[in-house]
Amino acid sequence: MLDVAAKAGVSTATVSALINGTAPVSPELRERIGSAIAAIGYKRNTIARSLKTGATNTIGLVIADITNPFFTDVVAVIQDVLHRAGYAVMLCCTDEDPDQQEEQISLLLDRMVDGLIIAPAGDDHALERVLKRADIPVVLIDRISNGIAADAVVLDNQRAVREAIDYLIGLGHRRIGYISGSLDTSTGRGRLSGYRDALENANLACEEDLVRIGNFRERDAYNAAMQLLVLPDLPSAIFSANNLMVIGVMKAIRDMGLRCPEDISVSSFDDFPWADVFQPNLTTIAQPVQAIGEHASQLILDRLSNRAERPPRQIVLAGRLTIRESCRPFSRPDKN
Amino acid sequence: MLDVAAKAGVSTATVSALINGTAPVSPELRERIGSAIAAIGYKRNTIARSLKTGATNTIGLVIADITNPFFTDVVAVIQDVLHRAGYAVMLCCTDEDPDQQEEQISLLLDRMVDGLIIAPAGDDHALERVLKRADIPVVLIDRISNGIAADAVVLDNQRAVREAIDYLIGLGHRRIGYISGSLDTSTGRGRLSGYRDALENANLACEEDLVRIGNFRERDAYNAAMQLLVLPDLPSAIFSANNLMVIGVMKAIRDMGLRCPEDISVSSFDDFPWADVFQPNLTTIAQPVQAIGEHASQLILDRLSNRAERPPRQIVLAGRLTIRESCRPFSRPDKN
DNA sequence: TACTCCTATCTAAACGTTTCGATCATGAGC
DNA sequence: GCTCATGATCGAAACGTTTAGATAGGAGTA
């Protein structure tokens, strides 16, 4: 920029004013500076700019698992919207581990991101603690953290799962296994409540044997499902609280020599793009990933532009039960 | 840092020396500075540091599509390795679009990333042009670009596909449809050559009618497969050159009222974690994602640490044909 | 003793921007 | 003809580090 200024015979202040449009520049100098820039091939140094302005035009995006199609779908739309708005996105994964989460957020904070979009993992207190250091806008997605007053966009998990379980009950299922995500997350808790609600509403006892924790991972879910499948009184249906876990459930079913849906019905949270073309066609709760991403981006952009201190806003969206063929009507075999 | 220095009664130079370990500091000052840092809660400003040193400790990672499980698997391991080495990773998606690719790379270059890992999209010349601006280490993954002399880690696509097609031919298939990726990419070209090789080797004519371009996207592949499925003389098998496309192929097969593998065999590049639990269990070519990610990370770390100008190195890995149940033996119906 | 060589520390100049306040025409309003 | 706002430009001080070179005390050596 020094070179540009020298070549155009002006001060750096004028060059800066022209580039940023922060002050009027005469047509004559506008021309001179423009060709100096072109001649030199000048590109402004973003780092120096950030140092001076305190803004990096970068948003940190923290998710649990980049391997989870739900997250990647959301990430794709967030990246799209934010890039269009002139922001870069720095993506980090926590692997569902609070320690890693703390580390990753620290890393982003060190790099002076302007804002943070987080799908929190695990323990709320850890998140609270690390976020205390940050006086930048934060929006929570997918999961929320009670202690943190931040914008958020979440699903009505409870209602969505309740609807799915209602559907299973409507098909005649009475013993419905439930593979839960981590109860350290709001999604884990919300979805489980939906399950309990539905049972209670149908006057069914909620047997604790039927609820297993799968921590949102395929492997854990496999083990959890296995425990369900060796029960003396087999459940006739299993609901899995997310997409990764349902694969584990299906593997367990296969390994036990059972078939879905003939022997056991299966349904899960989160949809797959291939769900209606590979058998069994899974009945799932589809999340509005597009809307989630758009709302999250919009919330953070709002905070970023208009520093007005409005109270945190929480956007709650609805899941959509997508009925396919992995659940069969069940008539209780005569027993007892 | 000024405050820390003041509080400890030393110069900023000493504080910096201690933090970076660039010069010896006496135990006494070490102690004083340490407690000053703790008292103030000092965190060094990465931006200022970057401005001075010219290094951001950040690697740009450019992929075509974050929605593609192959890429996300690779990204996961790259992030893991690089984070462990003290680098942050900035992930960008090009959406298979050379214009976006140029834009994203520019963005990363503007932000002064220390190195670039790229899975190139489309036209080589565009990439060449934008990379000319960068005098930082670059490693290409998945796809390579002829004009660019950079480290790379790729698959022996030709051989992998040839093996898969050999397998189909061995099952008795003679008319094998091929859904290709974009021929602007080395993977698109390499995989297609593998197909041609296999046919030629078996003395089968390569009918151009049987080859359709799907551009690595589900939607394009659906249309391409449709064209195959309305041919008067139906192919008895279809090979899809990547994972996204095979879903489009399966949808087309379903929409035409056909069944896989009963009516038509299907195989594809790239494996799925759910492939052996949902029907039809796809026969695929699995890529060594772990190795790809590790090699790519290692190559860039090497360049970054040891500025020795060694010639570009190209690492070629092998795919693994994973035979499941989506391909059936085919005996030619009597015809003509 | 005088010389060099360490070790530990400091001073001050970068790095490449942005931005505040100053300067100085110019023209309008009175 | 005076003041005043306005528009265009500039000088120089930040922003928070790193680092080259200076300094100073002491130990080892001839």
XYZ file of C-alpha atoms in Angstrom, chain A residues 9-289:
281
model
C 1.774 10.268 -5.510
C -0.693 10.322 -2.659
C -0.696 9.356 0.994
C -1.657 5.951 2.281
C -4.578 7.589 4.001
C -6.086 8.444 0.646
C -5.513 4.978 -0.738
C -7.192 3.502 2.298
C -10.079 5.944 1.971
C -10.598 4.918 -1.614
C -10.411 1.197 -0.964
C -12.802 1.289 1.942
C -14.966 4.103 0.634
C -14.668 5.808 3.999
C -14.054 9.261 2.595
C -14.679 10.982 -0.723
C -11.870 10.839 -3.244
C -11.662 13.012 -6.341
C -12.140 11.296 -9.709
C -8.631 12.217 -10.688
C -6.951 10.482 -7.751
C -9.441 7.663 -7.960
C -8.071 7.032 -11.436
C -4.412 7.405 -10.498
C -4.699 5.139 -7.488
C -6.713 2.613 -9.411
C -4.070 2.184 -12.051
C -1.291 2.104 -9.477
C -3.078 -0.751 -7.759
C -3.475 -2.583 -11.028
C 0.136 -1.974 -12.033
C 1.540 -3.229 -8.763
C -0.983 -5.986 -8.329
C -1.702 -4.782 -4.860
C -3.814 -6.883 -2.495
C -4.600 -5.485 0.882
C -3.174 -7.360 3.802
C -6.077 -8.751 5.767
C -3.966 -9.454 8.810
C -2.788 -5.892 9.201
C -6.306 -4.711 8.650
C -7.609 -7.032 11.320
C -4.989 -5.913 13.756
C -6.072 -2.337 13.348
C -9.813 -2.784 13.139
C -10.175 -5.663 15.537
C -12.409 -7.520 13.104
C -11.376 -10.559 11.129
C -14.476 -11.059 9.000
C -14.365 -14.649 10.089
C -16.970 -16.689 11.897
C -16.086 -19.744 13.924
C -18.318 -22.736 13.421
C -18.094 -25.519 15.955
C -19.860 -28.812 15.443
C -19.661 -32.172 17.092
C -18.869 -34.365 14.149
C -18.079 -33.549 10.542
C -18.920 -37.093 9.613
C -22.551 -36.629 10.540
C -24.629 -35.719 7.464
C -26.978 -33.609 9.530
C -24.173 -31.324 10.580
C -22.613 -31.191 7.156
C -25.904 -30.233 5.599
C -26.264 -27.395 8.053
C -22.643 -26.376 7.619
C -23.114 -26.214 3.875
C -25.911 -23.690 4.093
C -24.222 -21.640 6.810
C -21.061 -21.422 4.735
C -23.057 -20.423 1.740
C -24.930 -17.612 3.475
C -21.940 -16.276 5.379
C -19.616 -16.324 2.382
C -22.174 -14.370 0.485
C -22.193 -11.846 3.313
C -18.429 -11.479 3.068
C -17.405 -13.667 5.959
C -15.056 -16.595 5.981
C -15.967 -19.604 8.054
C -13.604 -21.536 10.227
C -14.948 -24.982 10.950
C -13.935 -27.017 13.976
C -15.073 -30.373 15.287
C -15.274 -31.370 18.913
C -15.868 -35.055 18.463
C -18.529 -34.797 21.188
C -15.755 -34.154 23.687
C -16.046 -31.166 26.071
C -12.278 -30.901 26.408
C -11.785 -30.698 22.692
C -14.644 -28.255 22.524
C -12.905 -25.972 24.962
C -9.694 -26.247 23.032
C -11.303 -25.541 19.691
C -13.237 -22.558 20.949
C -10.081 -21.166 22.527
C -8.331 -21.578 19.226
C -11.065 -19.651 17.456
C -11.094 -16.959 20.106
C -7.315 -16.632 19.832
C -7.757 -16.109 16.147
C -10.183 -13.330 16.935
C -13.194 -14.587 15.079
C -15.991 -12.040 14.979
C -18.676 -14.491 15.991
C -19.306 -18.070 16.926
C -21.902 -20.602 15.861
C -21.792 -23.617 18.106
C -23.504 -26.964 18.349
C -22.462 -27.604 21.943
C -21.064 -30.926 23.059
C -21.488 -32.266 26.532
C -21.354 -30.466 29.780
C -22.896 -27.014 29.905
C -20.565 -25.626 32.520
C -17.474 -26.197 30.455
C -19.027 -24.278 27.583
C -20.161 -21.520 29.874
C -16.692 -21.116 31.260
C -14.896 -20.837 27.952
C -17.546 -18.561 26.512
C -17.183 -16.164 29.396
C -13.916 -15.063 27.829
C -15.668 -14.134 24.630
C -17.514 -10.916 24.228
C -18.500 -11.687 20.690
C -21.871 -12.776 19.356
C -22.619 -16.441 19.853
C -25.434 -18.466 18.387
C -26.174 -21.979 19.475
C -27.570 -24.475 17.028
C -29.154 -27.858 17.405
C -28.439 -27.987 21.101
C -28.724 -25.335 23.753
C -27.089 -24.810 27.035
C -29.193 -23.598 29.913
C -26.650 -21.364 31.532
C -25.912 -19.475 28.366
C -28.031 -16.575 27.270
C -27.371 -16.584 23.553
C -29.349 -16.629 20.355
C -30.254 -20.137 19.384
C -32.011 -22.156 16.750
C -33.239 -25.528 17.825
C -35.802 -28.135 17.039
C -38.832 -29.021 19.070
C -37.237 -32.368 19.755
C -39.738 -33.455 22.310
C -42.688 -32.977 20.047
C -41.002 -34.569 17.057
C -40.078 -37.727 18.918
C -43.444 -37.872 20.567
C -45.032 -37.846 17.161
C -42.826 -40.669 15.975
C -43.505 -42.774 19.039
C -47.219 -42.043 18.752
C -47.001 -43.424 15.263
C -45.359 -46.611 16.514
C -47.924 -46.976 19.251
C -50.618 -46.454 16.660
C -49.169 -49.385 14.757
C -49.703 -51.509 17.809
C -46.228 -51.475 19.322
C -46.132 -51.617 23.090
C -42.518 -52.431 23.886
C -40.507 -49.763 22.109
C -36.790 -49.652 22.649
C -35.127 -46.259 22.745
C -31.498 -45.573 21.919
C -30.718 -42.200 23.414
C -28.053 -39.643 22.708
C -25.962 -38.215 25.503
C -28.140 -36.787 28.250
C -25.594 -34.043 28.679
C -27.080 -32.448 25.592
C -30.410 -30.703 25.322
C -31.234 -32.789 22.272
C -30.534 -35.966 24.169
C -32.820 -34.882 26.975
C -35.539 -33.371 24.794
C -35.858 -36.397 22.578
C -36.021 -38.756 25.501
C -38.799 -36.677 27.067
C -40.709 -37.004 23.829
C -40.452 -40.746 24.121
C -41.606 -40.709 27.728
C -44.452 -38.336 26.946
C -45.779 -40.556 24.237
C -45.682 -43.658 26.417
C -47.299 -41.892 29.299
C -49.957 -40.450 27.081
C -50.798 -43.951 25.903
C -50.803 -45.251 29.456
C -47.819 -47.428 28.801
C -45.254 -48.007 31.470
C -41.833 -46.641 30.634
C -39.572 -49.557 31.378
C -36.055 -48.399 32.038
C -34.730 -51.589 30.502
C -35.875 -50.336 27.145
C -33.896 -47.122 27.272
C -30.206 -47.285 26.476
C -27.658 -44.550 25.997
C -25.853 -44.527 22.668
C -24.114 -41.144 22.894
C -24.975 -40.268 19.304
C -22.298 -42.614 17.933
C -22.678 -45.670 15.790
C -20.494 -47.850 17.919
C -22.113 -47.044 21.231
C -25.524 -47.428 19.649
C -24.578 -50.846 18.357
C -23.749 -51.976 21.863
C -26.845 -50.355 23.278
C -29.043 -52.033 20.679
C -27.397 -55.359 21.398
C -28.442 -55.051 25.005
C -31.989 -54.491 23.868
C -31.907 -57.448 21.545
C -30.901 -59.961 24.182
C -33.735 -59.037 26.516
C -35.958 -62.009 27.236
C -38.947 -59.985 26.123
C -37.765 -58.413 22.880
C -38.986 -54.936 21.973
C -41.038 -54.938 18.795
C -39.678 -51.565 17.713
C -36.599 -49.452 18.304
C -36.295 -45.713 17.981
C -32.860 -44.215 17.535
C -32.234 -40.617 18.587
C -30.045 -39.785 15.626
C -28.765 -40.836 12.215
C -25.370 -42.235 13.147
C -26.906 -44.417 15.804
C -29.545 -45.949 13.582
C -26.795 -47.502 11.514
C -25.433 -49.136 14.629
C -28.913 -50.330 15.471
C -29.340 -51.871 12.034
C -26.010 -53.615 12.346
C -27.007 -55.050 15.702
C -30.295 -56.270 14.272
C -28.503 -57.922 11.405
C -25.907 -59.492 13.670
C -28.640 -60.960 15.822
C -30.101 -62.567 12.755
C -33.224 -60.426 12.816
C -34.854 -58.592 9.954
C -36.263 -55.101 9.788
C -39.178 -54.532 9.513
C -40.346 -58.163 9.559
C -39.018 -58.960 13.018
C -38.544 -55.521 14.437
C -39.555 -52.018 13.424
C -37.018 -49.203 13.382
C -37.314 -45.456 13.208
C -34.911 -42.652 13.917
C -34.199 -39.000 14.185
C -32.537 -37.372 11.117
C -33.155 -38.240 7.522
C -30.814 -39.601 4.832
C -30.728 -38.628 1.173
C -30.704 -42.331 0.298
C -33.417 -43.328 2.729
C -36.081 -43.932 0.160
C -33.969 -45.975 -2.163
C -32.186 -48.445 0.082
C -34.081 -51.089 2.068
C -35.459 -51.014 4.583
C -36.642 -47.535 3.664
C -36.289 -45.849 7.009
C -39.074 -43.961 8.677
C -37.345 -40.902 10.055
C -37.775 -37.464 11.500
C -36.372 -35.075 8.939
C -34.871 -31.856 10.219
C -35.260 -28.596 8.292
C -31.520 -28.237 7.726
